[in-house]
Every structure is written in structure tokens, then in C-alpha cells.
Coordinates of C-alpha atoms and ligand atoms in Angstrom, one line a residue:
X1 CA 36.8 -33.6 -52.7
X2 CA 37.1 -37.0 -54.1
X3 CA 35.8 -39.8 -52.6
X4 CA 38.4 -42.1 -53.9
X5 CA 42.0 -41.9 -51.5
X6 CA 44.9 -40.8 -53.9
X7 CA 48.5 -40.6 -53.8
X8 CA 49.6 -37.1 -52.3
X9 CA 52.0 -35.4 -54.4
X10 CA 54.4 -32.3 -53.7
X11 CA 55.8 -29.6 -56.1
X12 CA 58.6 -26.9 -54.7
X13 CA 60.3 -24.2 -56.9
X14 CA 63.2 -22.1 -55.2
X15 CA 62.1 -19.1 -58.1
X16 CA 62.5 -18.4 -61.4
X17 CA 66.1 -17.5 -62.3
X18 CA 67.2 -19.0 -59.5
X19 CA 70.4 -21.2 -59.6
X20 CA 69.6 -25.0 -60.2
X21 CA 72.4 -25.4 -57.9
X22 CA 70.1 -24.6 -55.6
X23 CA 67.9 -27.8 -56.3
X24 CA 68.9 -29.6 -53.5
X25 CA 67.4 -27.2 -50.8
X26 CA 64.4 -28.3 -53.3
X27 CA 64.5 -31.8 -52.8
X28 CA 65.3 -31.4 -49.1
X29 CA 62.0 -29.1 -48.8
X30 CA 60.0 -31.7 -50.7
X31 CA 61.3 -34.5 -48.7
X32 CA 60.0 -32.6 -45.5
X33 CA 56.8 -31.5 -46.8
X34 CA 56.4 -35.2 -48.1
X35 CA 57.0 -36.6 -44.5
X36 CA 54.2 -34.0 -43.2
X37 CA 51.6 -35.6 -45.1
X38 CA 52.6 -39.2 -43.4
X39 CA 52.4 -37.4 -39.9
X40 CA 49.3 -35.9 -40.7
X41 CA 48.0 -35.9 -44.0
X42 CA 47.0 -32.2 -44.3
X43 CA 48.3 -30.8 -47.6
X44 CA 48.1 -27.0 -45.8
X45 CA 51.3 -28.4 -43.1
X46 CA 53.0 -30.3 -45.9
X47 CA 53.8 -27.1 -48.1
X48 CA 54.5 -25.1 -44.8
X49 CA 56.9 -27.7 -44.3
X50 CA 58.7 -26.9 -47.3
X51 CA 58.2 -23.7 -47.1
X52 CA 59.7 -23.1 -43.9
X53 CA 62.8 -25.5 -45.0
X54 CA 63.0 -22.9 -48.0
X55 CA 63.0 -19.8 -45.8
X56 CA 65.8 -21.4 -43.4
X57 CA 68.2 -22.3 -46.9
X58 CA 69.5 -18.9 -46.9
X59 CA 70.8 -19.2 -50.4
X60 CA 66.8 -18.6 -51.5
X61 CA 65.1 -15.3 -52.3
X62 CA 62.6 -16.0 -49.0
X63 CA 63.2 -15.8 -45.0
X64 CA 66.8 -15.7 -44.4
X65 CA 68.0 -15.3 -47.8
X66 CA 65.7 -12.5 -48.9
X67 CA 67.1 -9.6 -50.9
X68 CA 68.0 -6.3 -49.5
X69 CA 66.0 -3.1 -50.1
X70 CA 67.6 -0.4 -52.5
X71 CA 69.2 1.0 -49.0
X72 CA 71.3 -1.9 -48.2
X73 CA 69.5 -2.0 -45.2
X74 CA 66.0 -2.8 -45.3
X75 CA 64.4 -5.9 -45.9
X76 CA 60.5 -6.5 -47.1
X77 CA 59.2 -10.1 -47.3
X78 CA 55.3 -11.4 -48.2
X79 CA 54.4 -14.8 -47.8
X80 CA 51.1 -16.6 -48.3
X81 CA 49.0 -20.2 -47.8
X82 CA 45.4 -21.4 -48.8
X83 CA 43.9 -24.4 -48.8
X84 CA 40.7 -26.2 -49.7
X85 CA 39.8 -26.6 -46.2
X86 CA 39.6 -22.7 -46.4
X87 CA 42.5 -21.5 -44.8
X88 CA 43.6 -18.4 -46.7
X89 CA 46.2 -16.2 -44.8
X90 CA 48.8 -13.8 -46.4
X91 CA 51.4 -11.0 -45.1
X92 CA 53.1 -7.9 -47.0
X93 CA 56.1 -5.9 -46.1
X94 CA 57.1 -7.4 -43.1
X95 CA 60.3 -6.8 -42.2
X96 CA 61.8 -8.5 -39.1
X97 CA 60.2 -12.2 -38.6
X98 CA 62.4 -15.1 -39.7
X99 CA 59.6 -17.5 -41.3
X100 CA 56.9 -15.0 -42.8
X101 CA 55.0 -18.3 -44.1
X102 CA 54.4 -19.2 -40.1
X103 CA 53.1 -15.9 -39.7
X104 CA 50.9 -15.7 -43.3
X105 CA 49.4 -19.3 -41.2
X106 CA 48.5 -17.6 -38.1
X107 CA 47.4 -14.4 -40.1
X108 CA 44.4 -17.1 -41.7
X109 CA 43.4 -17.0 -37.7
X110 CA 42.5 -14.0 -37.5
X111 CA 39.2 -12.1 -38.7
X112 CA 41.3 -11.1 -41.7
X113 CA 43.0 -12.4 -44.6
X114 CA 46.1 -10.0 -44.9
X115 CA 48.1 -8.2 -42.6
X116 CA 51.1 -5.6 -43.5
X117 CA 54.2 -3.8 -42.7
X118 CA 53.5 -2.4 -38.8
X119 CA 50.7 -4.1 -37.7
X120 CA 51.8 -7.1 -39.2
X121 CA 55.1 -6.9 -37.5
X122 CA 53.6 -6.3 -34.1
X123 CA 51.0 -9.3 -34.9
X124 CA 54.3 -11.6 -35.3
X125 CA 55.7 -10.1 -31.9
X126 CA 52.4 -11.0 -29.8
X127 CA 52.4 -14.3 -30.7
X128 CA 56.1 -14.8 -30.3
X129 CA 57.1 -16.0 -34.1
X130 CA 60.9 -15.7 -33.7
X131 CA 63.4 -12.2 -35.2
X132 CA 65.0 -12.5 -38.2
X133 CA 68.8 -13.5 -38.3
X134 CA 71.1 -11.1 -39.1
X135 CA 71.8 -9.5 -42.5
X136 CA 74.6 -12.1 -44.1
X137 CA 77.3 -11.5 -46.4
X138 CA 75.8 -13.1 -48.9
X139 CA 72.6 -10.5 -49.0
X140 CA 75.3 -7.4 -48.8
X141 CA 76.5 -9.0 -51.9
X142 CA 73.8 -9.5 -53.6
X143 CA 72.9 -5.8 -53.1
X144 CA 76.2 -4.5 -54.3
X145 CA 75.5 -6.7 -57.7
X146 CA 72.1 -4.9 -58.0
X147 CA 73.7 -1.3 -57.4
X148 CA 75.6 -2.0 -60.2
X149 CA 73.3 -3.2 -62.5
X150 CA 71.5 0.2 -61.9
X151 CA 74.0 2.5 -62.3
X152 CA 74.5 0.7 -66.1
X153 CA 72.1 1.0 -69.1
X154 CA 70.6 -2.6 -69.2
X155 CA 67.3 -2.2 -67.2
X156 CA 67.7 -4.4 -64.2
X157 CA 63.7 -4.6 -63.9
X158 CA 62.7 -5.6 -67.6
X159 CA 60.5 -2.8 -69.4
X160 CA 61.6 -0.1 -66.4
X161 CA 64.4 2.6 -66.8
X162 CA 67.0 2.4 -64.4
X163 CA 66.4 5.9 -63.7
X164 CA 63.1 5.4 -62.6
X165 CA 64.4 4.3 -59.4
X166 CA 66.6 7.2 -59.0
X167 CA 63.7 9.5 -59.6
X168 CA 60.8 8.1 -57.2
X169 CA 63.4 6.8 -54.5
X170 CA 61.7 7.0 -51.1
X171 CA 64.2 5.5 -48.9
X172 CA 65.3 7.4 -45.8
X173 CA 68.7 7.1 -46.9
X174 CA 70.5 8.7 -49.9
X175 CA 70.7 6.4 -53.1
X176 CA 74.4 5.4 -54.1
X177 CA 75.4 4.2 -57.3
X178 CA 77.1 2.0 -57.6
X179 CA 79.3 1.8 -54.7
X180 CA 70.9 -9.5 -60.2
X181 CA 67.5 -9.1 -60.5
X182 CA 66.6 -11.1 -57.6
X183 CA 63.8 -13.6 -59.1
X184 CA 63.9 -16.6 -56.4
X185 CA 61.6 -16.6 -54.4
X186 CA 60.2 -20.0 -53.1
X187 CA 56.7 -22.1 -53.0
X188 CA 55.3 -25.2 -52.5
X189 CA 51.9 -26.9 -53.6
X190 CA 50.0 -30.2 -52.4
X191 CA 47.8 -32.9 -53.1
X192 CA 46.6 -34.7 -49.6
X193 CA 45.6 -38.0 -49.9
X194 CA 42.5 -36.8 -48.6
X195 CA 41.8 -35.1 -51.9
X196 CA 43.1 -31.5 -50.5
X197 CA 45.0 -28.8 -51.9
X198 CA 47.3 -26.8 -50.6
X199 CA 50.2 -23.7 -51.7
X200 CA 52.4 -21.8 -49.8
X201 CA 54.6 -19.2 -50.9
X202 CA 57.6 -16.6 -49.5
X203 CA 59.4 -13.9 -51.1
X204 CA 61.8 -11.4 -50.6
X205 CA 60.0 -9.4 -53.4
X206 CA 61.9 -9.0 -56.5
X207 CA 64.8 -7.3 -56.8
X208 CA 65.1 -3.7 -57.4
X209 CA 62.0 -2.5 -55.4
X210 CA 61.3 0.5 -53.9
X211 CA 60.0 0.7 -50.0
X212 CA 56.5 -0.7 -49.5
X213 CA 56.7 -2.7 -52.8
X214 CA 54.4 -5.7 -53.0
X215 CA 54.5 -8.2 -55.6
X216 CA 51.9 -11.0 -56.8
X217 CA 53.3 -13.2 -53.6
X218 CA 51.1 -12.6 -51.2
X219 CA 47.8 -11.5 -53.3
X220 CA 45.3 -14.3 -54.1
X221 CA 44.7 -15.3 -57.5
X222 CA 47.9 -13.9 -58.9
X223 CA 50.9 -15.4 -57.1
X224 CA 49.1 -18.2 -55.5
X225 CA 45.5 -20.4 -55.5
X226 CA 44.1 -23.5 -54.6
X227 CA 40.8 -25.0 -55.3
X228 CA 38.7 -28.2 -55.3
X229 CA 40.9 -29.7 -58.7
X230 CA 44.5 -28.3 -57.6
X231 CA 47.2 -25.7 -56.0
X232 CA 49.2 -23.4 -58.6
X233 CA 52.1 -21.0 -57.2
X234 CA 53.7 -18.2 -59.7
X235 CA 57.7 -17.1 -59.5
X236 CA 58.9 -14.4 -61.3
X237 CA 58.3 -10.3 -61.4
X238 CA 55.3 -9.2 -59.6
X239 CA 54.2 -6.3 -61.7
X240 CA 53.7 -8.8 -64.9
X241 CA 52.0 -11.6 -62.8
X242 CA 49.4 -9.7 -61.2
X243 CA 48.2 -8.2 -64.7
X244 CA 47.2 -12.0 -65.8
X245 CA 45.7 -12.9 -62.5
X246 CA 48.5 -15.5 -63.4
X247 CA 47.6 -18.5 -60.5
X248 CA 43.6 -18.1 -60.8
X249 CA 44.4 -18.0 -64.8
X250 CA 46.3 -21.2 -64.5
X251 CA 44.1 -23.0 -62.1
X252 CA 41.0 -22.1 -64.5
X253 CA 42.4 -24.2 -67.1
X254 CA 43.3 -26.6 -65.0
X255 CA 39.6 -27.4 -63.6
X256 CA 38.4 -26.7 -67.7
X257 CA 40.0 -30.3 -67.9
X258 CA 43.4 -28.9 -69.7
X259 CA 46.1 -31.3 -69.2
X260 CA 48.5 -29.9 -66.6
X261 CA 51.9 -29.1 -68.4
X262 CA 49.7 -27.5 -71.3
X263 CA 48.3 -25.3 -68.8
X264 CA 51.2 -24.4 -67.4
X265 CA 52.7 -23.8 -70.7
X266 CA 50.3 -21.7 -71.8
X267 CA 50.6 -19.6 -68.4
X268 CA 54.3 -19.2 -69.3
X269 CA 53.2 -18.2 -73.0
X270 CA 51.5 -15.0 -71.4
X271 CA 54.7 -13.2 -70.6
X272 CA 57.2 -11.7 -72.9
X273 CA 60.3 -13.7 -73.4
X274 CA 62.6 -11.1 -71.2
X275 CA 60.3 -11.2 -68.2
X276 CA 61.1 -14.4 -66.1
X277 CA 58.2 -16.0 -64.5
X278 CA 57.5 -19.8 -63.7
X279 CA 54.8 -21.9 -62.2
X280 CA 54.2 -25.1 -60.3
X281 CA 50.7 -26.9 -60.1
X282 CA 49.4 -30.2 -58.3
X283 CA 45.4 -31.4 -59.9
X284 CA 44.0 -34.4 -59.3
X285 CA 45.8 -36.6 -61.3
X286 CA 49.1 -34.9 -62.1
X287 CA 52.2 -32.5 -61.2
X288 CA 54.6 -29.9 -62.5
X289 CA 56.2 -27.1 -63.1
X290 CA 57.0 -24.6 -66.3
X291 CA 59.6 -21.8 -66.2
X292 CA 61.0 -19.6 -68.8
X293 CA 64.2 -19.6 -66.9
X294 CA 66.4 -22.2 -65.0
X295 CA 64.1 -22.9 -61.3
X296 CA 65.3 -24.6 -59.0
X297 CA 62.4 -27.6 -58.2
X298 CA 61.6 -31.0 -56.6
X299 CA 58.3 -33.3 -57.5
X300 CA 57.8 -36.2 -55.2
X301 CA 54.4 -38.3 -55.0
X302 CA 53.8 -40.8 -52.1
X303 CA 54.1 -44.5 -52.5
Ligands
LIG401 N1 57.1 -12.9 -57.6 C1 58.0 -12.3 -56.6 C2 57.7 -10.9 -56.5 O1 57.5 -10.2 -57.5 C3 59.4 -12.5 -57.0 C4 59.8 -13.9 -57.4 O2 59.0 -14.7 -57.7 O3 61.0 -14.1 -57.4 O4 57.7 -10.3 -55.4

């Protein structure tokens, strides 16, 4: 860590493709995570901060707002932290908790680094993270908009025929046709004062997914990383990020000295035009974010 004290400086994205009329649950979750770092000065709480602010939007692919399986029904989120203190904690499939980042936090408790679906759920349970709220109207909608994107002829997952989905369905309920791509999930990444780095990220997974899907969310390296020269958080479909190791990629240039906006740029640069994916990053010195889309963000530095 550097021996020099710097300003701390937070990054949050509400996902790529997500509405920037959305920014202002952004700025709100910066503005949290920034008065974190004043309480206490650890990077780790600061992006939890916004995190959690994220989650509790509702509008926002994460927590409350997270997309609705293919059943109309179900819901699946991951979440994930790590730090440079070594905190590292991340949770898949987990259906029923209201802030999965809280529980991805107590998850770095354990003796492991990753709990999912089940055990994860009852893990939330025993240490009394509160339920989910109930399914809102805005979710059924949002499902109803994806049903019919599936029953047409443009791929709703880029590179994947609709009736791929049809064929490997493994929902306990029948699929119904038809009676957006969901890409917004949300993150955060920090520079402590201290010289610490910290990410956090939360995800309804992308939308259309079939049961037990996990994306690049909760899996080091490829939806989020942190290390001794910066934090880096991915947004955007799952199945492309993890094939670049997209966040370990990013941060590699990063600590090579690269400066950050080409890096980020050149992360971007990876991905065919028609897959959306975006990034945010904190290093020493600097922060940002890159998306091939519109995404929702806030970048605020302390005074
Ligand atoms: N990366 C997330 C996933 O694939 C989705 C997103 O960023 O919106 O689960």
C-alpha cells in the first residue's frame, strides 16, 4: 500500500444498458459510499454502502429490482466483494435475501469463499440477513417484455437462438410464449485514503437465463478484482465476460502502468459490438468507467 495518504475516490455503475435515467440512484449510492469512507475509511464498507443503496433502488437489475426467471416466478441473484485487506466473499443463485452483497460480506467469514443456491440461502437465514420484498409490478413487467422478445426472431441473448431456451428449459413450470435483455446490474469500486481497494457487485443475472445460471458476477477475476494498484467491476452478459477473465484482464493492464481510460477501453474493445458489457476501475491515481452502451454511473473523489 502506499505510504503516501491519498484522496479516496468512488466509481458506481447501475449496468450496462441500463437507463441513464437511472443515474441518480448512482449519485445517491456514491454519495453514501463516499460518506463511509469519512466514518471509517475502509474502501471494503464504502462500496457495500453503495452497493446496498443500489440493491434497495428497485429500478436496478440487483436486490429488489432483479429480473425474474424464465417462470415468472423465480428469482436468482449473485453478489460479490474483495478487498486488499483480503476479504474476498461471493454468493450464486440465491433466491430469497433482500441485500445479497451483505450476505457475499459475511460469506468472506466463513472458511470459504463462495456459497450457492440452498446452502447459501440457509447461511443468510442463520445469521438473520432480512427476506426479500415481494415480486413488484415493475419485475412482472419486465418479464412479460422478455417473453416477448423470445417468442420473436431477434435473439434476445446476442449469438443464442431464441429456441435454445425452449429446447433446454428446466423450469418446473411449463414455458409460455409470449403471454429486454436485462443488462443492469450494479457495482461499486474504491480507493481508501489508506491506499486500499475495494469492489462490490450485485446482479440479478442477465436476462433470459435458465435456472441455476451464473454469470461473471460473482466469480473472481471475471466480474470483479481488486489488487494492490486498483478495483475493476464488469456489467454486461456473463457468458462473454468470463471468456476474457474480463476484471483480472483489466486490472493487469492497469498495474502494467496503462493509463486508466485506455485500459478500460481496450477491455471494452474485447467484445463484439452487439454484446453489451461495461467496466468501472479506481488505481492509484485515477477513476472511470467505459461502456459500449448507455450505464448509469457516479465518480466522486474526497476533498
Ligand atoms: N454481468 C451480469 C451477468 O451476466 C449481468 C449484468 O451485468 O447486467 O449476470
Amino acid at each position: 500500500m502506499s505510504a503516501y495518504p491519498q484522496a479516496g475516490a468512488v466509481v458506481v455503475h447501475g449496468g450496462a444498458g441500463a437507463s441513464r435515467d437511472h443515474e441518480d440512484a448512482c449519485v445517491l449510492a456514491a454519495r453514501r459510499a463516499l460518506a463511509q469512507l469519512e466514518v471509517k475509511g475502509d474502501a471494503l464498507e464504502a462500496a457495500i454502502a453503495a452497493v446496498v443503496a443500489l440493491e434497495d433502488d428497485g429500478r436496478l437489475n440487483a436486490g429488489s429490482g432483479a429480473v425474474l426467471g424464465l417462470d415468472g416466478a423465480t428469482v436468482e441473484m449473485d453478489a460479490s466483494i474483495m478487498d486488499t485487506r483480503g476479504r474476498l466473499g461471493a454468493v450464486a443463485c440465491v433466491q430469497s435475501v433482500k441485500n445479497p452483497v451483505l450476505l457475499a460480506r459475511a460469506i468472506a467469514d466463513t472458511p470459504h469463499w463462495m456459497l450457492a443456491g440452498e446452502g447459501a440461502q440457509r447461511f443468510a437465514r442463520a445469521i438473520g440477513l432480512p427476506e426479500s420484498l415481494p415480486v413488484t409490478e415493475r419485475q412482472r413487467s419486465q418479464h412479460r417484455e422478455l417473453m416477448r422478445q423470445l417468442a420473436g426472431s431477434v435473439p434476445a441473448m446476442p449469438g443464442v437462438d431464441n429456441s435454445l431456451f425452449a429446447r433446454t428449459w428446466n423450469y418446473n413450470s411449463p414455458m409460455l410464449l409470449p403471454e429486454a435483455s436485462a443488462c443492469d446490474t450494479v457495482g461499486a469500486v474504491v480507493r481508501g485514503p489508506d491506499g486500499h481497494f475495494a469492489v462490490a457487485t450485485s446482479t440479478g443475472g442477465s436476462a433470459p437465463s435458465l435456472l441455476g445460471r451464473v454469470g461473471d458476477s460473482p466469480i473472481i477475476g471475471s466480474g470483479f478484482y481488486a489488487g494492490p494498484e486498483g478495483a475493476v467491476a464488469a456489467t454486461g452478459i456473463g457468458e462473454h465476460i468470463v471468456r476474457h477473465l474480463l476484471a483480472r484482464t483489466v486490472y493487469g493492464w492497469i498495474a502494467e502502468g496503462a493509463p486508466l481510460d485506455q485500459a478500460l477501453r481496450r477491455g471494452i474493445e474485447l467484445f463484439d459490438p452487439d454484446v453489451a458489457v461495461g467496466l468501472i476501475a479506481v488505481s492509484r491515481r485515477e477513476a472511470g468507467a467505459c461502456s459500449n452502451r448507455d450505464m448509469p454511473q457516479s465518480r466522486m473523489t474526497q476533498r
